[in-house]
Coordinates of C-alpha atoms in Angstrom, one line a residue:
M1 CA 1.0 -13.9 12.0
S2 CA 4.7 -14.9 12.2
V3 CA 7.2 -15.7 9.5
R4 CA 6.2 -18.8 7.8
T5 CA 8.2 -21.9 7.8
A6 CA 8.7 -24.6 5.1
Y7 CA 6.5 -26.8 6.9
Q8 CA 3.6 -24.2 7.1
K9 CA 3.9 -23.5 3.4
V10 CA 3.4 -27.2 2.5
E11 CA 0.6 -27.7 5.0
S12 CA -1.2 -24.5 3.8
R13 CA -0.9 -25.7 0.2
R14 CA -2.2 -29.1 1.2
K15 CA -5.3 -27.5 3.1
L16 CA -6.0 -25.3 0.0
G17 CA -5.5 -28.1 -2.5
I18 CA -2.6 -26.3 -4.2
D19 CA 0.2 -28.2 -6.0
I20 CA 3.3 -28.1 -3.8
G21 CA 5.6 -28.0 -6.6
R22 CA 4.0 -25.2 -8.7
H23 CA 5.1 -21.6 -8.4
L24 CA 2.4 -19.4 -6.9
V25 CA 2.1 -15.6 -7.4
L26 CA -0.4 -13.9 -4.9
A27 CA -2.3 -10.7 -5.0
V28 CA -4.6 -9.7 -2.1
G29 CA -7.0 -6.7 -2.7
Q30 CA -10.4 -5.5 -3.8
L31 CA -11.4 -6.0 -7.4
Q32 CA -11.7 -2.5 -8.6
P33 CA -10.0 -0.5 -11.4
R34 CA -7.1 1.1 -9.4
K35 CA -5.8 -2.4 -8.4
A36 CA -4.8 -3.0 -11.9
L37 CA -6.3 -6.4 -12.4
T38 CA -5.5 -6.3 -16.1
D39 CA -1.7 -5.9 -15.4
F40 CA -2.1 -8.9 -13.1
Y41 CA -3.5 -10.9 -16.0
R42 CA -0.9 -9.8 -18.4
C43 CA 1.8 -11.1 -16.1
A44 CA -0.2 -14.5 -15.4
A45 CA -0.4 -14.8 -19.2
A46 CA 3.5 -14.8 -19.4
F47 CA 3.8 -17.6 -16.9
P48 CA 1.4 -20.3 -17.9
D49 CA 3.1 -22.8 -15.5
A50 CA 2.7 -20.7 -12.6
L51 CA -0.5 -20.2 -10.6
F52 CA -1.7 -16.8 -10.0
I53 CA -4.1 -16.3 -7.1
W54 CA -6.1 -13.0 -6.3
V55 CA -7.8 -12.9 -3.0
G56 CA -10.5 -10.3 -2.7
G57 CA -13.8 -9.4 -4.0
Y58 CA -16.1 -6.3 -4.7
P59 CA -16.1 -4.3 -1.5
F60 CA -19.5 -2.6 -2.3
G61 CA -21.1 -5.2 -4.5
P62 CA -22.7 -3.6 -7.6
L63 CA -21.7 -0.2 -6.4
T64 CA -18.1 -0.9 -6.6
A65 CA -16.5 1.1 -9.4
Q66 CA -16.7 -0.5 -12.9
Y67 CA -18.4 -3.5 -11.3
W68 CA -19.8 -5.0 -14.6
T69 CA -16.7 -4.4 -16.5
T70 CA -14.5 -6.1 -13.8
R71 CA -16.8 -9.0 -13.6
R72 CA -16.4 -9.6 -17.3
L73 CA -12.6 -9.4 -16.9
V74 CA -12.8 -12.0 -14.2
R75 CA -14.8 -14.3 -16.2
N76 CA -12.3 -14.1 -19.0
S77 CA -9.1 -14.3 -17.0
P78 CA -6.2 -16.6 -18.1
E79 CA -6.4 -20.2 -17.3
N80 CA -3.9 -20.0 -14.7
V81 CA -5.6 -17.3 -12.6
V82 CA -7.7 -18.3 -9.6
H83 CA -10.1 -15.8 -8.0
V84 CA -10.9 -16.9 -4.5
G85 CA -13.0 -13.9 -3.7
Q86 CA -13.5 -12.6 -0.2
V87 CA -12.6 -15.1 2.5
E88 CA -12.4 -15.0 6.3
R89 CA -9.2 -13.6 7.8
D90 CA -7.6 -16.8 8.7
Q91 CA -7.9 -18.2 5.2
V92 CA -6.4 -15.0 3.7
M93 CA -3.4 -15.9 6.0
Q94 CA -3.4 -19.3 4.6
Y95 CA -2.8 -17.9 1.1
Y96 CA 0.0 -15.7 2.3
L97 CA 1.7 -18.9 3.7
T98 CA 1.6 -20.7 0.4
A99 CA 2.8 -17.9 -2.1
D100 CA 6.4 -17.8 -3.7
V101 CA 5.9 -14.0 -4.6
Y102 CA 3.6 -11.4 -3.5
L103 CA 2.6 -9.1 -6.6
H104 CA 0.8 -5.7 -5.9
P105 CA 0.2 -3.9 -9.4
S106 CA -2.1 -1.2 -7.8
R107 CA -1.9 2.1 -9.6
Q108 CA -3.0 4.1 -6.4
E109 CA -2.5 3.2 -2.7
N110 CA -2.0 4.9 0.6
A111 CA -0.3 2.3 2.8
S112 CA -1.5 -1.1 1.8
V113 CA -2.1 -3.6 4.6
A114 CA -1.8 -6.4 2.3
V115 CA 1.8 -5.5 1.5
L116 CA 2.6 -5.5 5.1
E117 CA 0.7 -8.8 5.7
A118 CA 2.8 -10.3 2.8
A119 CA 6.1 -8.9 4.3
T120 CA 5.2 -10.5 7.7
A121 CA 4.8 -13.8 6.0
G122 CA 8.3 -13.4 4.4
I123 CA 7.1 -13.3 0.8
P124 CA 9.2 -11.3 -1.8
L125 CA 7.3 -8.2 -2.6
V126 CA 6.9 -7.0 -6.4
L127 CA 5.1 -3.7 -6.2
R128 CA 4.3 -1.0 -8.7
S129 CA 6.7 2.1 -8.4
I130 CA 4.3 4.7 -6.9
E131 CA 5.0 7.3 -4.5
C132 CA 3.9 5.6 -1.4
H133 CA 5.5 2.2 -2.3
R134 CA 8.9 4.0 -2.9
E135 CA 8.6 6.0 0.4
L136 CA 7.3 3.2 2.7
Y137 CA 8.9 0.0 1.3
G138 CA 12.1 1.2 -0.7
E139 CA 14.7 -1.4 -0.7
A140 CA 12.6 -4.0 0.9
A141 CA 10.6 -4.4 -2.5
I142 CA 11.1 -4.8 -6.0
L143 CA 9.5 -1.8 -7.6
F144 CA 8.5 -1.9 -11.3
G145 CA 7.4 0.9 -13.6
S146 CA 6.3 -1.1 -16.7
I147 CA 4.5 -4.3 -17.5
L148 CA 7.8 -5.6 -19.0
A149 CA 9.8 -4.8 -15.9
M150 CA 7.1 -6.4 -13.8
K151 CA 7.4 -9.8 -15.9
L152 CA 11.1 -9.6 -15.8
Q153 CA 11.3 -9.3 -12.0
I154 CA 8.5 -12.1 -11.6
H155 CA 10.7 -14.4 -13.8
R156 CA 13.9 -13.5 -11.9
L157 CA 12.2 -14.5 -8.7
L158 CA 10.6 -17.6 -9.8
S159 CA 13.8 -18.9 -11.6
C160 CA 16.4 -17.9 -9.0
S161 CA 15.9 -19.4 -5.5
P162 CA 18.7 -17.3 -3.9
Y163 CA 17.3 -14.1 -5.1
R164 CA 13.8 -15.2 -3.8
V165 CA 15.4 -15.8 -0.4
E166 CA 17.2 -12.5 -0.4
M167 CA 14.1 -10.6 -1.2
A168 CA 11.9 -12.7 1.5
A169 CA 14.7 -11.7 4.1
R170 CA 14.2 -8.0 3.1
A171 CA 10.4 -8.3 3.4
R172 CA 10.7 -9.7 6.9
I173 CA 13.0 -6.6 7.9
L174 CA 10.3 -4.3 6.6
A175 CA 7.6 -6.3 8.6
E176 CA 9.6 -5.8 11.7
K177 CA 10.0 -2.1 11.0
F178 CA 6.1 -1.7 10.9
S179 CA 5.5 -4.1 13.7
C180 CA 3.3 -3.2 16.6
G181 CA 6.3 -3.1 19.1
S182 CA 8.5 -1.0 16.6
M183 CA 5.6 1.4 16.0
A184 CA 5.1 1.7 19.9
E185 CA 8.8 2.4 20.4
R186 CA 8.8 5.2 17.9
L187 CA 5.6 6.7 19.3
V188 CA 7.1 6.6 22.8
D189 CA 10.3 8.3 21.5
I190 CA 8.2 11.0 20.0
Y191 CA 6.5 11.9 23.3
R192 CA 9.8 11.7 25.1
N193 CA 11.4 14.2 22.8

C-alpha cells in the first residue's frame, strides 16, 4: 500500500458509501478486552458529528475473551459507531484510505501491524501511551494517557487541518522507517558489522 492521495480518499469513501464531508476516525483490531473498545466508544460519544469505524471481529468466535460481554457492548455502541467486522485484506485497505485519524486505544500490544498500516496510508496516529508505542512510534504518533487526553487530541486533529497534515507526514516517515527496504538494509548492516 502506498501513501493515499486525495483522489483515493474520495474514491474509497464513494466505494464504501461514506459521506465525503464527514470526519472519520478509524480503529482496526480484534474485538477483545485489551483493545479498549469502551474507550473508543467514550471518544465517539464526545464527537457525534464524526463517524467512528471499527474494522475487525472476534478472532476465535465464542472462544474470544469476554465474547458475550463484548457482543453486548457492540450492540449498544453509540449511534456514530459502525462495526464493519472482519473483512478481506483489500477492503481493510479501503478503510485506511478513507480515514482522517487512526485511533488505537489498546491497553496491551507488542507491535501492532494495524498501526504501521495506518502510518503507511499517511493517517495521523493517536495511540495509548504504553511502552511499546512509546518505544516504537515515539514522535510519529500522538500518545495519550487518559480518556480526556485522547478526546482533546482527537478534537485537535479534527479541527486543525495543518496539525492533521503535520501528523500525517510524521506517520509516513514512521512507515518508511519500518518498510521492507529499510528493514532489509538494517539487517544487512547487522551482518556486515
